[in-house]
Amino acid sequence: MKKTSVSSSKKSASANKALLIKKTKTTEKAKAPAKINFGGLSKELLLTMHSHMVKSRVLEERLIKIYRAGESFFWIGGPGEEAWGVPLGMLAKKGQGPEYDYLHLHYRCSPTLIAMGLDMTDSIRLMMNRATDPNTGGRNFSNHFVIPQWNIAPVTSPLEVQYPIACGTAHVQKRTGKKAITIVTGGDAGTAEGDFASSLILASRKGQELPMLITVQNNKWGISTCYDGQHGETFIADRARAFNIKSQVINGNDPVEVYLTLKEDMEYIRKTGKPAFVEAMVSRLYGHSSASGANPIQNEVDPVKEFEMKLLKAGLLKESEAKEIWATFEAEGVRATETARAEGVPTPESIWEHTYVGSENADWRKF
Amino acid sequence: MANMAQAIRMALHYAETNYDLKDVFGQDVGAPLGGVFTATQGIKTAWNSPLDERGIIGMAMGIAMTGDRCVAEIQFADYIFNTIDLLKIAGNTLWCTNGQYNLPMTVMTPVGAGIRGSVYHSHSFDAWASRLAGWKVVMPSNPLDAYGLLLSCILDPNPTMFLKPKALMRVRGEELIPGEPADEKELKNMIDAPIGDRSAWKANWPKIQEYLVPFGKGKITREGNQITVVSYGRHLLLCNEVADQLAAEGYSVEVIDLRSIYPYDWQMIKSSVQKTGRFLCVNEDTEVTNFGEHLSYRVTQELFYELQARPRVIAGKHVPGIGLHPNLEDASVPQKHEIAEAIKEICGEIP
Ligand SMILES: Cc1ncc(C[n+]2csc(CCOP(=O)(O)OP(=O)(O)O)c2C)c(N)n1
Ligand SMILES: [Mg+2]
C-alpha cells in the first residue's frame, strides 16, 4: 500500500487495480504474481478468512436457491463483499453495550456476521420469515439482521439512515471511555443522501470527534444506475478528507489489504478517539437483488475465488482441502434449510406484539 | 408560579439529577442561549448540535440504542418534517427487532400558531405524530402538566414526543410544581439566566419533587352535562374560556384536556359522551385527516345510539400555510367565536 496522500484521498495501488480489473480481467488473470504477498499475515489467519469467505458465499447462494424455490419473497445480500466484510467482522470487538464495538450495517453484511460467528440457520430463518428468526421474528427481509448481543444495530431498508444513528452510539462510547468504536457500512449510491454528510459533520466536530469507522462499499452501482455520471467528486473518500477525517480508498476485493487497513484504522480510532474513513472497491456478483434476477454476473472479480487461487498457488491450501471446505458448508446450508423449513411461522395476532416495550397495549380499540 | 418554559427546565433538571438523563441537545439548546424559548437554560447536560434535524434525530436514536436516555429538540415543529422517516424508524425499531431494541428517547418540539409566527413558525404536528406507531405523544396545556408529562416521557422506555404549544411558553398555571417557590420573582432569580454575560451563571434549582402525569390519562377541566369538548394544548385554554362564557348563558359544557394524544383516554371521553350525548373536538392541526377525526369516528361507531347530535371537529383550515397578517392567521386556526358557535349549534340540535 502506498502511504503518501495525494491531492485527493489516499488510494492504494491495489484499489486502482480493482477499478481496472472489470475491464481487463483476462489480462490480469494471465499475469499471475510471481511471489504472493500476504502482508505478513499468518497462515492460520489467512485460512480462517478463507473459510469465513467460503461460508458466507455458500450461505448467500443457498439463500438465492431458497428464493428460486419459492420459499422466500425476496433476496438481497452480500456475494462479492466477502473480502471486505470478513476481515471487518474478525476485527470488531464483539460484545454487548458501549464497551464493545457497535456495527451499523447495511443489507450486504452477511460476510461480517459470518466472521463474527453467525449460525447459518439464523440467516435462513430470517430469509424464510420463520417465527424462530432471532433477528426479526419473520418480520423483515433477508440479511436485515438484529443481534443486540453483538451490538449489531438493526439493518433497515431506508438507505443511509444508519450513518447518523451510528453517531449516537459513538457519542455514548466516547463518554464511556473504554476505547470501543462504532462501525458503519453502506453503499456508494446511498452517499448522495444528506444522512451521509450528517455523519461526516457529527463525527468530525473539532474537540468533539467521534470514535467511528465510517465506510462505503463502492460496487459502482445503485440498482441499475451506474456510479459514473452520478458523482462530481473523484472519490467518495475525498468527502471525508474535507472534514479532516483520515481517509483512504482500498481494494475491497483483497482480504489482506482490507485486514491490514482496517486493523490500522481501528487502532488509530481506539487510540485517538477520532474517526477514520474507508472507501472499499467491491464487486456485486449477483446483481442488486432478486428483483433484478439474482443471476451471477460474469465480468466482476470474484474475491473468494481469487483469494482461494492465491492460497492454492502459495501452497497454503490444497485443492482437496478447498473442495472439502466448500462441501462442508454446502452440507451445513442444506441442513440449516431443512431445520428452518420445519419451523413455525408468525401468527396473525402477533402483529400487536412489541409496538411498545413489554407489549404494553398499543391498540386504540383497547384503550 | 412557573411558566411552561420554566416547568420544562425544571423537569429536565429533575431528570438529569434523578433519572440518569445524559443528553439534552438540539439547535441552540446549550449555553449561552438555552433554547429559543429558554426551556433548556441552566441544564448541565444540554449541548448545541449542528444545524441538522436528521443528524439530531439520528443521533438520539443511536444514543437510545445503547440504553442511555436523551431528550432531543427540534427547534420548531415546522422543521421536523425532513426527519419523518427517521421518526418512523424510531417508532418501528422495537417492532422490527421483535422486541429486542427499544429506544428510550424523547423528542420535544414547539408547535402551533398564536405568536404571529408566519408560515414556518406556526405548524402543528399532533395529527402527523398520531400516525407514528410505536411513539407515545403528549401535549400539555399548563406548566404542571408539562412538568409531569415530560418526566413521564423521559422515564418511558419507548420513543416519546413532547409537543410544546409555543404560545403557552410564557403562560403560568394555577397549580405549583411540587417544591417550586410560590413567588414568581424568587423562581425567576433562581433559574432564569441573566441578560448579558452568562458565562459564570449557574441555576440555583429549587428542591423540586417527582410528579408524573401518566400517558393515556386526560383531565376534566370543566364539568358539564350538555356537551363534551375534547382538546389539548393551546386550544384547551380557549375551550375553557368559551365554556366559562357560555356557562353565563346557561350552557353546561364539559371540557376534557386530553393531554396524551397517543395512547389516549378513551374511557374518559366515552363516559363523558354517554352523559352529554354530544361531542366536539378542537385542535389547530389541519382538518383533513385530523386526529380529531379519529376520535369523532370512534364516538360515532361506539356511541352512535347514545348521541343527541352529530359529532364535530373544529381544526385548522386545509391551506398550505398560516399567513402572517392576523386576518390570515385568525382565518386559518380555530378562534374562540367559532368554538362558541359550534357548541351552541351542537347543543341546539334535536335528534
Ligand atoms: C432512502 C431509500 N431510497 C431508495 C431505496 C431503494 N433502494 C434500495 S437499494 C438502492 C440502491 C443502493 O445502492 P448503493 O447505496 O450503492 O448500495 P448497493 O445496493 O449497491 O450495495 C435503492 C435505490 C431505499 N431502500 N432507501
Ligand atoms: Mg452500490
Tab-separated table of C-alpha atoms in Angstrom, chain B:
chain	number	residue	atom	x	y	z
B	1	MET	CA	-45.777	30.122	39.787
B	2	ALA	CA	-43.665	28.776	36.914
B	3	ASN	CA	-44.406	29.388	33.277
B	4	MET	CA	-44.240	26.468	30.867
B	5	ALA	CA	-40.652	27.154	29.773
B	6	GLN	CA	-39.546	27.143	33.414
B	7	ALA	CA	-41.546	23.983	34.089
B	8	ILE	CA	-39.817	22.198	31.213
B	9	ARG	CA	-36.461	23.366	32.503
B	10	MET	CA	-37.243	22.072	35.979
B	11	ALA	CA	-38.339	18.712	34.568
B	12	LEU	CA	-35.084	18.420	32.618
B	13	HIS	CA	-33.106	19.351	35.695
B	14	TYR	CA	-35.024	16.824	37.774
B	15	ALA	CA	-34.393	14.126	35.160
B	16	GLU	CA	-30.683	14.795	34.742
B	17	THR	CA	-30.327	14.698	38.510
B	18	ASN	CA	-32.560	11.732	39.284
B	19	TYR	CA	-33.252	9.697	36.140
B	20	ASP	CA	-29.823	9.448	34.579
B	21	LEU	CA	-30.805	11.691	31.667
B	22	LYS	CA	-27.457	12.237	29.948
B	23	ASP	CA	-28.063	14.317	26.844
B	24	VAL	CA	-30.359	17.245	26.129
B	25	PHE	CA	-29.464	18.557	22.711
B	26	GLY	CA	-30.547	20.383	19.605
B	27	GLN	CA	-30.034	23.711	17.898
B	28	ASP	CA	-29.119	26.465	20.391
B	29	VAL	CA	-30.188	24.208	23.243
B	30	GLY	CA	-26.949	24.516	25.222
B	31	ALA	CA	-25.267	27.616	26.621
B	32	PRO	CA	-25.377	30.522	26.135
B	33	LEU	CA	-28.960	30.625	24.851
B	34	GLY	CA	-30.553	27.576	26.444
B	35	GLY	CA	-33.130	27.173	23.699
B	36	VAL	CA	-35.043	29.687	21.617
B	37	PHE	CA	-37.807	29.575	24.235
B	38	THR	CA	-35.272	29.316	27.120
B	39	ALA	CA	-36.636	25.898	28.059
B	40	THR	CA	-33.146	24.396	28.450
B	41	GLN	CA	-31.368	27.205	30.305
B	42	GLY	CA	-29.095	26.055	33.078
B	43	ILE	CA	-29.327	22.368	32.130
B	44	LYS	CA	-25.981	20.649	32.813
B	45	THR	CA	-26.307	18.036	30.084
B	46	ALA	CA	-27.532	20.440	27.378
B	47	TRP	CA	-25.395	20.868	24.266
B	48	ASN	CA	-25.612	22.527	20.887
B	49	SER	CA	-25.930	20.285	17.857
B	50	PRO	CA	-25.080	21.218	14.294
B	51	LEU	CA	-27.968	22.730	12.358
B	52	ASP	CA	-29.144	19.366	11.084
B	53	GLU	CA	-32.511	17.933	12.118
B	54	ARG	CA	-31.790	14.492	10.691
B	55	GLY	CA	-28.470	14.459	12.492
B	56	ILE	CA	-30.285	15.327	15.731
B	57	ILE	CA	-32.925	12.610	15.445
B	58	GLY	CA	-30.448	10.034	14.136
B	59	MET	CA	-28.067	10.745	16.975
B	60	ALA	CA	-30.888	10.475	19.507
B	61	MET	CA	-31.762	7.056	18.102
B	62	GLY	CA	-28.163	5.900	18.404
B	63	ILE	CA	-27.852	7.184	21.967
B	64	ALA	CA	-31.095	5.438	22.862
B	65	MET	CA	-29.882	2.234	21.221
B	66	THR	CA	-27.177	1.998	23.881
B	67	GLY	CA	-29.819	2.342	26.593
B	68	ASP	CA	-28.936	5.921	27.548
B	69	ARG	CA	-31.805	8.378	27.929
B	70	CYS	CA	-31.832	11.568	25.913
B	71	VAL	CA	-34.058	14.494	25.053
B	72	ALA	CA	-33.559	15.881	21.551
B	73	GLU	CA	-35.125	19.123	20.483
B	74	ILE	CA	-36.284	20.181	17.046
B	75	GLN	CA	-36.270	23.956	17.303
B	76	PHE	CA	-39.697	24.374	15.658
B	77	ALA	CA	-42.061	21.579	14.566
B	78	ASP	CA	-42.062	23.314	11.196
B	79	TYR	CA	-38.569	21.847	10.724
B	80	ILE	CA	-39.284	18.314	11.886
B	81	PHE	CA	-40.745	17.245	8.558
B	82	ASN	CA	-37.428	16.293	6.996
B	83	THR	CA	-36.932	13.763	9.789
B	84	ILE	CA	-40.223	11.966	9.278
B	85	ASP	CA	-38.737	8.683	8.072
B	86	LEU	CA	-36.305	8.635	10.994
B	87	LEU	CA	-39.265	9.175	13.307
B	88	LYS	CA	-40.982	6.251	11.593
B	89	ILE	CA	-37.899	4.103	12.105
B	90	ALA	CA	-37.639	5.144	15.745
B	91	GLY	CA	-41.269	4.074	16.132
B	92	ASN	CA	-40.790	0.741	14.390
B	93	THR	CA	-37.410	-0.294	15.762
B	94	LEU	CA	-38.772	-2.292	18.684
B	95	TRP	CA	-41.353	-3.940	16.450
B	96	CYS	CA	-38.948	-4.724	13.590
B	97	THR	CA	-36.480	-6.221	16.038
B	98	ASN	CA	-39.210	-8.350	17.572
B	99	GLY	CA	-38.818	-6.656	20.920
B	100	GLN	CA	-35.012	-6.570	21.053
B	101	TYR	CA	-34.064	-2.899	20.668
B	102	ASN	CA	-36.152	-0.300	22.495
B	103	LEU	CA	-35.358	3.377	22.118
B	104	PRO	CA	-35.811	5.400	25.324
B	105	MET	CA	-35.681	8.783	23.606
B	106	THR	CA	-37.774	11.916	23.878
B	107	VAL	CA	-38.197	14.435	21.099
B	108	MET	CA	-39.548	17.809	22.109
B	109	THR	CA	-40.643	20.486	19.710
B	110	PRO	CA	-42.668	23.692	19.849
B	111	VAL	CA	-45.918	23.526	17.889
B	112	GLY	CA	-48.862	25.590	16.751
B	113	ALA	CA	-49.761	29.154	15.947
B	114	GLY	CA	-50.689	32.006	18.257
B	115	ILE	CA	-47.460	34.009	18.280
B	116	ARG	CA	-47.797	35.544	14.788
B	117	GLY	CA	-45.111	33.124	13.691
B	118	SER	CA	-45.885	33.214	9.968
B	119	VAL	CA	-45.745	30.303	7.551
B	120	TYR	CA	-42.819	28.451	9.133
B	121	HIS	CA	-43.275	29.007	12.857
B	122	SER	CA	-46.915	28.014	13.165
B	123	HIS	CA	-47.181	24.377	12.070
B	124	SER	CA	-48.861	21.783	14.200
B	125	PHE	CA	-47.661	18.216	14.460
B	126	ASP	CA	-50.236	16.369	16.574
B	127	ALA	CA	-52.126	14.784	13.667
B	128	TRP	CA	-48.873	13.759	11.995
B	129	ALA	CA	-47.465	12.416	15.247
B	130	SER	CA	-50.593	10.363	15.899
B	131	ARG	CA	-49.762	8.315	12.803
B	132	LEU	CA	-46.291	7.364	14.078
B	133	ALA	CA	-46.993	3.946	15.530
B	134	GLY	CA	-44.632	2.991	18.323
B	135	TRP	CA	-44.455	6.533	19.737
B	136	LYS	CA	-46.240	7.971	22.713
B	137	VAL	CA	-47.323	11.539	22.050
B	138	VAL	CA	-48.275	14.182	24.598
B	139	MET	CA	-49.164	17.860	24.574
B	140	PRO	CA	-49.587	19.847	27.800
B	141	SER	CA	-51.805	22.867	28.309
B	142	ASN	CA	-50.250	24.145	31.558
B	143	PRO	CA	-46.877	24.173	33.350
B	144	LEU	CA	-47.671	21.473	35.905
B	145	ASP	CA	-48.787	19.030	33.224
B	146	ALA	CA	-45.756	19.994	31.142
B	147	TYR	CA	-43.572	19.032	34.106
B	148	GLY	CA	-45.408	15.778	34.798
B	149	LEU	CA	-45.734	14.726	31.174
B	150	LEU	CA	-42.112	15.450	30.341
B	151	LEU	CA	-40.944	13.360	33.304
B	152	SER	CA	-43.184	10.506	32.140
B	153	CYS	CA	-41.714	10.840	28.646
B	154	ILE	CA	-38.157	10.696	29.917
B	155	LEU	CA	-38.867	7.666	32.126
B	156	ASP	CA	-40.657	5.731	29.401
B	157	PRO	CA	-38.668	3.019	27.601
B	158	ASN	CA	-40.323	3.882	24.259
B	159	PRO	CA	-39.830	6.845	21.901
B	160	THR	CA	-41.905	9.725	23.228
B	161	MET	CA	-42.841	13.021	21.666
B	162	PHE	CA	-43.421	16.065	23.791
B	163	LEU	CA	-45.247	18.730	21.790
B	164	LYS	CA	-44.935	22.134	23.444
B	165	PRO	CA	-47.504	24.723	22.457
B	166	LYS	CA	-45.221	27.643	21.725
B	167	ALA	CA	-47.869	30.236	22.526
B	168	LEU	CA	-48.055	28.852	26.075
B	169	MET	CA	-44.355	29.001	26.887
B	170	ARG	CA	-44.761	32.181	28.935
B	171	VAL	CA	-48.169	31.294	30.357
B	172	ARG	CA	-48.392	30.490	34.055
B	173	GLY	CA	-50.600	27.835	35.541
B	174	GLU	CA	-52.814	27.680	38.572
B	175	GLU	CA	-51.014	24.864	40.373
B	176	LEU	CA	-47.492	24.770	41.761
B	177	ILE	CA	-44.949	22.146	40.775
B	178	PRO	CA	-44.116	20.250	43.979
B	179	GLY	CA	-41.160	22.050	45.582
B	180	GLU	CA	-41.422	25.178	43.447
B	181	PRO	CA	-41.341	28.533	45.331
B	182	ALA	CA	-44.739	30.222	45.210
B	183	ASP	CA	-43.219	33.611	44.418
B	184	GLU	CA	-42.578	34.064	40.670
B	185	LYS	CA	-39.816	36.587	41.255
B	186	GLU	CA	-37.980	34.237	43.561
B	187	LEU	CA	-38.169	31.457	40.963
B	188	LYS	CA	-37.029	33.799	38.213
B	189	ASN	CA	-33.995	34.843	40.255
B	190	MET	CA	-33.141	31.231	40.857
B	191	ILE	CA	-33.485	29.707	37.394
B	192	ASP	CA	-33.668	32.385	34.662
B	193	ALA	CA	-30.319	33.188	33.075
B	194	PRO	CA	-29.340	36.863	33.341
B	195	ILE	CA	-29.325	39.163	30.321
B	196	GLY	CA	-25.777	39.781	29.078
B	197	ASP	CA	-22.754	37.725	30.093
B	198	ARG	CA	-23.849	34.328	31.337
B	199	SER	CA	-20.526	32.563	31.292
B	200	ALA	CA	-20.304	32.346	35.087
B	201	TRP	CA	-24.035	31.845	35.711
B	202	LYS	CA	-25.455	28.681	37.165
B	203	ALA	CA	-29.055	27.957	38.004
B	204	ASN	CA	-29.950	27.665	41.665
B	205	TRP	CA	-32.540	24.932	41.449
B	206	PRO	CA	-35.391	24.737	43.946
B	207	LYS	CA	-35.860	21.350	45.659
B	208	ILE	CA	-38.456	20.111	43.235
B	209	GLN	CA	-40.005	16.694	43.540
B	210	GLU	CA	-41.174	13.951	41.250
B	211	TYR	CA	-44.620	14.452	39.760
B	212	LEU	CA	-45.784	12.221	36.943
B	213	VAL	CA	-48.739	12.617	34.612
B	214	PRO	CA	-49.348	9.145	33.202
B	215	PHE	CA	-49.814	8.504	29.483
B	216	GLY	CA	-53.368	7.983	28.335
B	217	LYS	CA	-54.959	9.918	31.179
B	218	GLY	CA	-56.998	13.015	30.388
B	219	LYS	CA	-58.286	15.571	32.837
B	220	ILE	CA	-61.742	17.115	33.085
B	221	THR	CA	-61.091	20.854	33.303
B	222	ARG	CA	-64.755	21.961	33.239
B	223	GLU	CA	-67.628	19.791	34.345
B	224	GLY	CA	-70.862	19.901	32.418
B	225	ASN	CA	-73.657	17.723	31.112
B	226	GLN	CA	-74.752	19.118	27.761
B	227	ILE	CA	-71.713	18.615	25.522
B	228	THR	CA	-68.245	17.064	25.697
B	229	VAL	CA	-65.461	19.204	24.265
B	230	VAL	CA	-62.120	17.440	23.843
B	231	SER	CA	-58.988	19.471	23.225
B	232	TYR	CA	-55.322	19.785	24.176
B	233	GLY	CA	-52.520	22.334	24.192
B	234	ARG	CA	-53.264	25.960	23.434
B	235	HIS	CA	-56.846	25.320	22.321
B	236	LEU	CA	-57.703	23.632	25.591
B	237	LEU	CA	-57.369	27.036	27.257
B	238	LEU	CA	-59.617	28.592	24.610
B	239	CYS	CA	-62.193	25.843	25.201
B	240	ASN	CA	-62.098	26.527	28.952
B	241	GLU	CA	-62.698	30.226	28.338
B	242	VAL	CA	-65.570	29.514	25.978
B	243	ALA	CA	-67.108	27.071	28.460
B	244	ASP	CA	-66.978	29.760	31.162
B	245	GLN	CA	-68.534	32.371	28.865
B	246	LEU	CA	-71.285	30.023	27.789
B	247	ALA	CA	-71.995	28.987	31.377
B	248	ALA	CA	-73.240	32.536	31.888
B	249	GLU	CA	-75.656	31.930	29.021
B	250	GLY	CA	-76.882	28.724	30.604
B	251	TYR	CA	-74.837	26.137	28.706
B	252	SER	CA	-73.275	23.268	30.611
B	253	VAL	CA	-70.058	22.357	28.805
B	254	GLU	CA	-67.731	19.548	29.866
B	255	VAL	CA	-64.145	20.145	28.757
B	256	ILE	CA	-61.585	17.348	28.640
B	257	ASP	CA	-57.877	18.115	28.423
B	258	LEU	CA	-56.702	15.000	26.602
B	259	ARG	CA	-53.013	15.693	27.492
B	260	SER	CA	-51.928	12.433	25.918
B	261	ILE	CA	-52.681	12.070	22.202
B	262	TYR	CA	-51.451	8.510	21.905
B	263	PRO	CA	-52.322	6.473	23.879
B	264	TYR	CA	-55.465	8.475	24.659
B	265	ASP	CA	-58.063	8.347	27.394
B	266	TRP	CA	-60.994	6.732	25.634
B	267	GLN	CA	-62.672	5.758	28.872
B	268	MET	CA	-62.865	9.391	29.936
B	269	ILE	CA	-64.249	10.503	26.556
B	270	LYS	CA	-66.687	7.630	26.477
B	271	SER	CA	-68.207	8.154	29.899
B	272	SER	CA	-68.452	11.881	29.263
B	273	VAL	CA	-70.202	11.456	25.903
B	274	GLN	CA	-72.521	8.860	27.440
B	275	LYS	CA	-73.522	11.590	29.876
B	276	THR	CA	-73.753	14.519	27.430
B	277	GLY	CA	-74.705	12.829	24.133
B	278	ARG	CA	-72.740	15.484	22.268
B	279	PHE	CA	-69.113	15.648	21.112
B	280	LEU	CA	-66.779	18.311	19.762
B	281	CYS	CA	-63.025	18.032	19.279
B	282	VAL	CA	-60.955	21.198	18.905
B	283	ASN	CA	-57.343	21.437	17.782
B	284	GLU	CA	-55.302	23.533	15.383
B	285	ASP	CA	-53.655	20.958	13.110
B	286	THR	CA	-55.142	20.996	9.611
B	287	GLU	CA	-58.574	19.482	9.227
B	288	VAL	CA	-58.158	16.743	6.603
B	289	THR	CA	-57.071	13.515	8.325
B	290	ASN	CA	-57.000	15.314	11.633
B	291	PHE	CA	-56.599	13.383	14.894
B	292	GLY	CA	-59.989	14.743	15.993
B	293	GLU	CA	-61.497	12.901	13.045
B	294	HIS	CA	-60.317	9.629	14.531
B	295	LEU	CA	-61.935	10.486	17.869
B	296	SER	CA	-65.089	11.646	16.164
B	297	TYR	CA	-65.187	8.456	14.091
B	298	ARG	CA	-64.821	6.377	17.216
B	299	VAL	CA	-67.531	8.300	19.044
B	300	THR	CA	-69.809	7.715	16.058
B	301	GLN	CA	-69.006	4.000	15.839
B	302	GLU	CA	-69.169	3.114	19.501
B	303	LEU	CA	-71.680	5.591	20.911
B	304	PHE	CA	-73.956	6.168	17.935
B	305	TYR	CA	-77.208	5.316	19.690
B	306	GLU	CA	-76.338	7.454	22.689
B	307	LEU	CA	-75.697	10.590	20.632
B	308	GLN	CA	-78.082	13.540	20.529
B	309	ALA	CA	-76.205	15.330	17.749
B	310	ARG	CA	-73.599	14.772	15.039
B	311	PRO	CA	-70.053	14.782	16.423
B	312	ARG	CA	-67.941	17.653	15.096
B	313	VAL	CA	-64.281	18.594	14.703
B	314	ILE	CA	-63.003	22.157	14.602
B	315	ALA	CA	-59.473	22.280	13.280
B	316	GLY	CA	-57.086	24.359	11.198
B	317	LYS	CA	-58.110	25.051	7.615
B	318	HIS	CA	-56.650	22.788	4.955
B	319	VAL	CA	-54.473	25.539	3.494
B	320	PRO	CA	-50.758	25.284	2.691
B	321	GLY	CA	-49.640	27.764	5.302
B	322	ILE	CA	-50.589	30.113	8.098
B	323	GLY	CA	-50.147	33.637	6.743
B	324	LEU	CA	-48.548	36.301	8.878
B	325	HIS	CA	-51.207	39.008	8.791
B	326	PRO	CA	-53.612	38.488	11.709
B	327	ASN	CA	-56.533	38.282	9.272
B	328	LEU	CA	-54.812	35.309	7.653
B	329	GLU	CA	-53.740	33.516	10.822
B	330	ASP	CA	-57.099	34.012	12.514
B	331	ALA	CA	-58.931	32.684	9.483
B	332	SER	CA	-56.689	29.603	9.428
B	333	VAL	CA	-56.723	28.336	13.013
B	334	PRO	CA	-59.807	27.891	15.255
B	335	GLN	CA	-60.908	31.017	17.112
B	336	LYS	CA	-62.986	31.310	20.279
B	337	HIS	CA	-66.082	32.549	18.483
B	338	GLU	CA	-66.045	29.528	16.188
B	339	ILE	CA	-65.821	27.205	19.177
B	340	ALA	CA	-68.684	29.027	20.875
B	341	GLU	CA	-70.847	28.923	17.764
B	342	ALA	CA	-70.179	25.226	17.240
B	343	ILE	CA	-71.070	24.433	20.839
B	344	LYS	CA	-74.339	26.350	20.583
B	345	GLU	CA	-75.175	24.747	17.273
B	346	ILE	CA	-74.479	21.222	18.539
B	347	CYS	CA	-76.421	21.844	21.729
B	348	GLY	CA	-79.322	23.195	19.676
B	349	GLU	CA	-79.532	20.081	17.555
B	350	ILE	CA	-82.519	17.871	18.381
B	351	PRO	CA	-82.410	14.289	17.130
